[in-house]
mmCIF file of N, CA and C in Angstrom:
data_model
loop_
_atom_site.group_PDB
_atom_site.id
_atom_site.type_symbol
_atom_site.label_atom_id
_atom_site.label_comp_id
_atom_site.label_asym_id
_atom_site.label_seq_id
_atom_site.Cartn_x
_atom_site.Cartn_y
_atom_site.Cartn_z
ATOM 1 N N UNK A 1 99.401 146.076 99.472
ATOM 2 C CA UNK A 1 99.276 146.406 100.864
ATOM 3 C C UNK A 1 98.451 145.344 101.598
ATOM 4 N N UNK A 2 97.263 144.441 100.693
ATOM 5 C CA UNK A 2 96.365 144.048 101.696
ATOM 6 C C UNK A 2 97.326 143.037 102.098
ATOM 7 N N UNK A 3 98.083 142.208 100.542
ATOM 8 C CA UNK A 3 98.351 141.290 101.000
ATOM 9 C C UNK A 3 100.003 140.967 102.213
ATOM 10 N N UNK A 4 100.546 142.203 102.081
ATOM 11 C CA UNK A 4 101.240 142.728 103.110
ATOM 12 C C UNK A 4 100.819 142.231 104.558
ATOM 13 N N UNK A 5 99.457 142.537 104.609
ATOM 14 C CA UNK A 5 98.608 142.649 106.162
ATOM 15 C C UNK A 5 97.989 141.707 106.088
ATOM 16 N N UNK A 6 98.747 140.162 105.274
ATOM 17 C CA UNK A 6 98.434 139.086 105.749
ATOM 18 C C UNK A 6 97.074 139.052 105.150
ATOM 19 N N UNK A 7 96.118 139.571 104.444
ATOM 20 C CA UNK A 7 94.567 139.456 103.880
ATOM 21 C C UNK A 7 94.330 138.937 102.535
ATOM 22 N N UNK A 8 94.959 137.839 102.427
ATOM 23 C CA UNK A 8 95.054 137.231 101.394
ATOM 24 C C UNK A 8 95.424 135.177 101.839
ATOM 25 N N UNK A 9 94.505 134.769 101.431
ATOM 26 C CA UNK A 9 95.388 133.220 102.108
ATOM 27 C C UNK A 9 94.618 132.289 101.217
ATOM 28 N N UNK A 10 95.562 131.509 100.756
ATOM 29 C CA UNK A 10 95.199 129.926 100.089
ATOM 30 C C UNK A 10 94.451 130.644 98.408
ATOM 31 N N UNK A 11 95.444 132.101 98.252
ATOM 32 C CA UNK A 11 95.064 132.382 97.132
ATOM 33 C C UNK A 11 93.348 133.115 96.949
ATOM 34 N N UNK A 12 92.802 133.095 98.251
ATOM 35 C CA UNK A 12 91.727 134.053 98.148
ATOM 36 C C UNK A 12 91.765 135.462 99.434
ATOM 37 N N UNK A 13 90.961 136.010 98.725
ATOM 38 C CA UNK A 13 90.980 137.588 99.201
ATOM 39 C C UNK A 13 90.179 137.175 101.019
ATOM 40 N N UNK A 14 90.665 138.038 101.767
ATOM 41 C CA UNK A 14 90.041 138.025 102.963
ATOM 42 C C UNK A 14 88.578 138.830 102.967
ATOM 43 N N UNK A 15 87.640 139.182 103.802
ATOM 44 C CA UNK A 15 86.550 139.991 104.114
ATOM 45 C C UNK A 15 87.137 141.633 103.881
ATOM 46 N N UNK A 16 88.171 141.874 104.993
ATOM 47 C CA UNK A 16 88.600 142.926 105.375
ATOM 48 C C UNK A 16 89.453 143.434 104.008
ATOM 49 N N UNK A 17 90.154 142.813 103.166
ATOM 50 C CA UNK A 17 90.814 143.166 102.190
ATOM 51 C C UNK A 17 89.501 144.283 101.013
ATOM 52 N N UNK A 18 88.644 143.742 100.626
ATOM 53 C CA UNK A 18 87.349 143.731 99.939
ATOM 54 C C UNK A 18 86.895 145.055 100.625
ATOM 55 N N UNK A 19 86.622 145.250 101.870
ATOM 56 C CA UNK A 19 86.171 146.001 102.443
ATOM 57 C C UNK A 19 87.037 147.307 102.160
ATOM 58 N N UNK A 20 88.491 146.826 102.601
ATOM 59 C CA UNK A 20 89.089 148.292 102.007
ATOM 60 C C UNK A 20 89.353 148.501 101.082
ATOM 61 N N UNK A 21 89.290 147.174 100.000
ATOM 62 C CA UNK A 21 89.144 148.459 98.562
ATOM 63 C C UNK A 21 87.703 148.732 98.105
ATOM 64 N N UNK A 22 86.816 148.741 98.798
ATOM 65 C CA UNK A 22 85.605 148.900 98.651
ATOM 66 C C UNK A 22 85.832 150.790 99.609
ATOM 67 N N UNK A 23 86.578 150.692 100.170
ATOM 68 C CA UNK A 23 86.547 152.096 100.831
ATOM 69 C C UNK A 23 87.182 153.261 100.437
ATOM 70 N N UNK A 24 88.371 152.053 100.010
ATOM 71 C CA UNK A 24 89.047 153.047 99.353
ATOM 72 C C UNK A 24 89.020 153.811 97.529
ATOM 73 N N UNK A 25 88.236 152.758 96.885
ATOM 74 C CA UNK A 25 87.596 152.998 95.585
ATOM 75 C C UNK A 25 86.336 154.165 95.886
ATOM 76 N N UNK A 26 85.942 153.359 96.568
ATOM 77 C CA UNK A 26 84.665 154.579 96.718
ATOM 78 C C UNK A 26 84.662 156.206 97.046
ATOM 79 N N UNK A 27 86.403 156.464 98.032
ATOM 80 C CA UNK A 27 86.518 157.635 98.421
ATOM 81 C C UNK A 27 87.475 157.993 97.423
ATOM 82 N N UNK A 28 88.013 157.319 96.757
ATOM 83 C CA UNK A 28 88.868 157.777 95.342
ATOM 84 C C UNK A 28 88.070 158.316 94.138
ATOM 85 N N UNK A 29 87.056 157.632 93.959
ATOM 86 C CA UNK A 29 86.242 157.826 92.630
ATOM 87 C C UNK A 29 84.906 158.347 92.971
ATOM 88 N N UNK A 30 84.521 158.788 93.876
ATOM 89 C CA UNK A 30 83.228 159.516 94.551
ATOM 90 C C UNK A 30 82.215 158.348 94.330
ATOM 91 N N UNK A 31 81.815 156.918 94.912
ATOM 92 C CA UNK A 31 81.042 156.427 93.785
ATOM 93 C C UNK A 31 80.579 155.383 95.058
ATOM 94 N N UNK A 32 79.701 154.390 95.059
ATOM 95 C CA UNK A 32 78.894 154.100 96.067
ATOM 96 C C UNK A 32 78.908 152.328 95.833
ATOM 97 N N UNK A 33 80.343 151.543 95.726
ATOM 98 C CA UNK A 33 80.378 150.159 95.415
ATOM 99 C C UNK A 33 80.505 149.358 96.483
ATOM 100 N N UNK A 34 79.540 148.849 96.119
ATOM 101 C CA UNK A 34 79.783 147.654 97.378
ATOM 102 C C UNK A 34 80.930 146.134 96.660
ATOM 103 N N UNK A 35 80.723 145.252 98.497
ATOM 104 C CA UNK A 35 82.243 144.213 97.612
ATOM 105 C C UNK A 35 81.600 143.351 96.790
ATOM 106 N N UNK A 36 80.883 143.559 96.282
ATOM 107 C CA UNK A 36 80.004 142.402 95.553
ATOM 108 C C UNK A 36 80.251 143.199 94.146
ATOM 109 N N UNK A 37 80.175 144.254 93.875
ATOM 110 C CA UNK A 37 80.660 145.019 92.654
ATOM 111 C C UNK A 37 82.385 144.330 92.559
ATOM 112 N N UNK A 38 82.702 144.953 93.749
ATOM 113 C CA UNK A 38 84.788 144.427 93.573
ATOM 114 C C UNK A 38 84.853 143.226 93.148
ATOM 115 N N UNK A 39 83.646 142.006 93.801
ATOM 116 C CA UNK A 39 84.114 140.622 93.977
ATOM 117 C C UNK A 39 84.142 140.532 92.244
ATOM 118 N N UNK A 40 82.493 141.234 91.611
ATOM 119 C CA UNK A 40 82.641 140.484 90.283
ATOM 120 C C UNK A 40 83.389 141.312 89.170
ATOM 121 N N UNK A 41 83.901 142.564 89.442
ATOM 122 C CA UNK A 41 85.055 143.040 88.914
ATOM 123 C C UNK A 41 86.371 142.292 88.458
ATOM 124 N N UNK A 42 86.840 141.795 89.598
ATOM 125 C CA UNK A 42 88.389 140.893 90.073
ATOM 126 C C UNK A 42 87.610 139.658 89.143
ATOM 127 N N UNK A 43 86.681 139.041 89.243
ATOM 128 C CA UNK A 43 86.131 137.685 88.913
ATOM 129 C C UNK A 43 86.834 137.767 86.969
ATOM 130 N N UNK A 44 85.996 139.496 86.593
ATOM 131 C CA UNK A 44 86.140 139.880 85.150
ATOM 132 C C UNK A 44 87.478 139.922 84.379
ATOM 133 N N UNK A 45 88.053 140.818 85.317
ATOM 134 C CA UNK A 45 89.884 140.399 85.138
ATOM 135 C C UNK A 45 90.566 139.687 84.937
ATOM 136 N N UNK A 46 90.423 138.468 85.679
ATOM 137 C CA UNK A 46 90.669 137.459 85.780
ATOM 138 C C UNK A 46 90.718 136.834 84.452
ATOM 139 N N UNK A 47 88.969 136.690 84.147
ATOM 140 C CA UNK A 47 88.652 135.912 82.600
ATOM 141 C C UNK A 47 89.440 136.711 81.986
ATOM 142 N N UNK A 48 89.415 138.320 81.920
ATOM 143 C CA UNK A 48 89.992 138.455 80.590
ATOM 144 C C UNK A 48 91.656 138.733 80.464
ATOM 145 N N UNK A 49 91.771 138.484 81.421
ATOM 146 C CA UNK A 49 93.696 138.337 81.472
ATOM 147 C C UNK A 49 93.774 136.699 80.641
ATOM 148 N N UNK A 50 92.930 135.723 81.368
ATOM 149 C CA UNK A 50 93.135 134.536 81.371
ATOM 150 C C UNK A 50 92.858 134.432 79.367
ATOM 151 N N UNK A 51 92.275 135.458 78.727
ATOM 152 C CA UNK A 51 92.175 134.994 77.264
ATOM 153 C C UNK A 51 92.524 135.570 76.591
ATOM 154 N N UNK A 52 93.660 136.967 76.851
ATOM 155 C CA UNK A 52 94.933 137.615 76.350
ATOM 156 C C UNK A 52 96.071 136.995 76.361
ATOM 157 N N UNK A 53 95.701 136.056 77.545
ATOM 158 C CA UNK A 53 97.122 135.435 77.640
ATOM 159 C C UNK A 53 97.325 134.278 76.897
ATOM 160 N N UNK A 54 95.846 133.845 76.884
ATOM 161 C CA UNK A 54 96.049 132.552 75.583
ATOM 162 C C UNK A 54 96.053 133.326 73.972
ATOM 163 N N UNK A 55 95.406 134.575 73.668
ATOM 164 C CA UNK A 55 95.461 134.598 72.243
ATOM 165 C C UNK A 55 97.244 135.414 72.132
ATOM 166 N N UNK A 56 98.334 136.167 73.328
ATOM 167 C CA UNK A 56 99.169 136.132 73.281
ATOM 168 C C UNK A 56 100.109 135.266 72.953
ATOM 169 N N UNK A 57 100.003 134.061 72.904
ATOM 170 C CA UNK A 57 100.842 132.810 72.633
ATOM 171 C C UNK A 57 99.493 132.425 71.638
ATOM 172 N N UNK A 58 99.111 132.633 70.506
ATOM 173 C CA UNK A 58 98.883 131.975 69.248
ATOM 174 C C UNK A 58 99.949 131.952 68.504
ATOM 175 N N UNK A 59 99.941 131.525 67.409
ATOM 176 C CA UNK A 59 101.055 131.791 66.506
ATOM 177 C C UNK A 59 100.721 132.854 65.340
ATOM 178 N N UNK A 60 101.532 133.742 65.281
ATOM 179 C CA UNK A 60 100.984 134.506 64.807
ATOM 180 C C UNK A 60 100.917 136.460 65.023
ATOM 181 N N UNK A 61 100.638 135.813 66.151
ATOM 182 C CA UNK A 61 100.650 137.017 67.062
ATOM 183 C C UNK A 61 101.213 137.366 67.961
ATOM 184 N N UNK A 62 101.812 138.497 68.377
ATOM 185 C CA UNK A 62 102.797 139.206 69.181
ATOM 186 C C UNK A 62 101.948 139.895 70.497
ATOM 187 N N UNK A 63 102.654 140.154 71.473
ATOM 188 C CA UNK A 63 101.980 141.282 72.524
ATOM 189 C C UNK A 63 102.966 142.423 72.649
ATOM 190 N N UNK A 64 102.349 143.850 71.994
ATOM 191 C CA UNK A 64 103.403 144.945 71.816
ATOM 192 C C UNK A 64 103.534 145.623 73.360
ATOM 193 N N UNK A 65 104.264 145.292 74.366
ATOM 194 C CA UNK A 65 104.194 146.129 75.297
ATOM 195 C C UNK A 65 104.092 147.515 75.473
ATOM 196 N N UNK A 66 104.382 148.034 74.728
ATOM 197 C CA UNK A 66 104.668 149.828 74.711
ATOM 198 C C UNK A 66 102.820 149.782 74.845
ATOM 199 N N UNK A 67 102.341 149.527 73.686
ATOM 200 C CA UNK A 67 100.445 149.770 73.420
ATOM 201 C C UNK A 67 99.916 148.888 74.587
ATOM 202 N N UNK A 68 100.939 147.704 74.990
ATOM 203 C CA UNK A 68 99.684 146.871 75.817
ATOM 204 C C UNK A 68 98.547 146.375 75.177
ATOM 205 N N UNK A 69 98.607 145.766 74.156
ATOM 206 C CA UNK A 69 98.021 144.940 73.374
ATOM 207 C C UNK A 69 98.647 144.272 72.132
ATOM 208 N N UNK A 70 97.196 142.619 72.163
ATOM 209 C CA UNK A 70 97.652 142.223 70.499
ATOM 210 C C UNK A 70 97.689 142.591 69.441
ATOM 211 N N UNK A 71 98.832 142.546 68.358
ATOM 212 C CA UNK A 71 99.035 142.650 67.404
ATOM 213 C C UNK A 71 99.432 141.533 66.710
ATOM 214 N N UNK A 72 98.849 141.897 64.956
ATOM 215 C CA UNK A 72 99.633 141.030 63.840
ATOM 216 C C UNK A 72 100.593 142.067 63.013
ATOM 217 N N UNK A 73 101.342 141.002 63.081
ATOM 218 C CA UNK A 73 102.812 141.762 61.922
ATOM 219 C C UNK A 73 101.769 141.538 60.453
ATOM 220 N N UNK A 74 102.302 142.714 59.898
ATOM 221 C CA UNK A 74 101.645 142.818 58.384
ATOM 222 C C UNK A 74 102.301 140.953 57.710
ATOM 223 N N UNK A 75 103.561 140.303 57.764
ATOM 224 C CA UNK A 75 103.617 139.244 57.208
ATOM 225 C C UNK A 75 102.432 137.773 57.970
ATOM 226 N N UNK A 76 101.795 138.504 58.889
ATOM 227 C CA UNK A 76 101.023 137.418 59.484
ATOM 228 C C UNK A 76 99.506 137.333 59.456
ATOM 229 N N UNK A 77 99.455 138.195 58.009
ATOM 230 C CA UNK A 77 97.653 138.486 58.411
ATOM 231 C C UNK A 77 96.757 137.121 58.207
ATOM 232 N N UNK A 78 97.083 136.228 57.762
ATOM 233 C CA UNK A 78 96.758 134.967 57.627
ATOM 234 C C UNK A 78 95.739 134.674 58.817
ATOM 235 N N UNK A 79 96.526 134.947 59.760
ATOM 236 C CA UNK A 79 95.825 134.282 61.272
ATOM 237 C C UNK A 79 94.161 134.789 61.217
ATOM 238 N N UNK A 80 93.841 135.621 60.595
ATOM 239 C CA UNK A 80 92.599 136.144 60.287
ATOM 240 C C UNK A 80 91.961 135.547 59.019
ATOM 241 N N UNK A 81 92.215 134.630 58.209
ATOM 242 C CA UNK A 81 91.719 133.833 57.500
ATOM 243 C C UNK A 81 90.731 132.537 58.443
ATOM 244 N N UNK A 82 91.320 132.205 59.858
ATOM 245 C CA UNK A 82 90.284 130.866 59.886
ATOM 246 C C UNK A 82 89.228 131.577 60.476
#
């Protein structure tokens, strides 16, 4: 939606974007976050998408969509030797 309403540009989040999911988290989950919580949330995601996605392409290892996570096939337990 934000980025619908144009609150998104050159790949970063606008003020107003932040703000409403800062409004809208807060009235969803009863809970008192400011965007500085969201900013370093999104920051966290980020890293850890960014190092699923590299141990997804090891060799070795698979990404089981159904679980949404890595796995080794029993013929690959090796990869846990280095």
């Amino acid at each position: 939606m934000q980025i619908a309403q144009g609150n998104k540009e050159d790949g970063y989040w606008k003020e107003v974007a932040y703000q409403a999911a800062v409004e809208y988290i807060n009235a969803q989950l009863i809970l008192n976050l400011t965007k500085d919580n969201v900013k370093n949330r999104l920051m966290a995601w980020k890293l850890h998408f960014a190092i699923i996605t590299d141990i997804k392409y090891q060799s070795g290892l698979v990404w089981d969509e159904a679980k949404k996570k890595v796995v080794v096939s029993a013929d690959n337990h090796h990869v846990w030797d280095a």
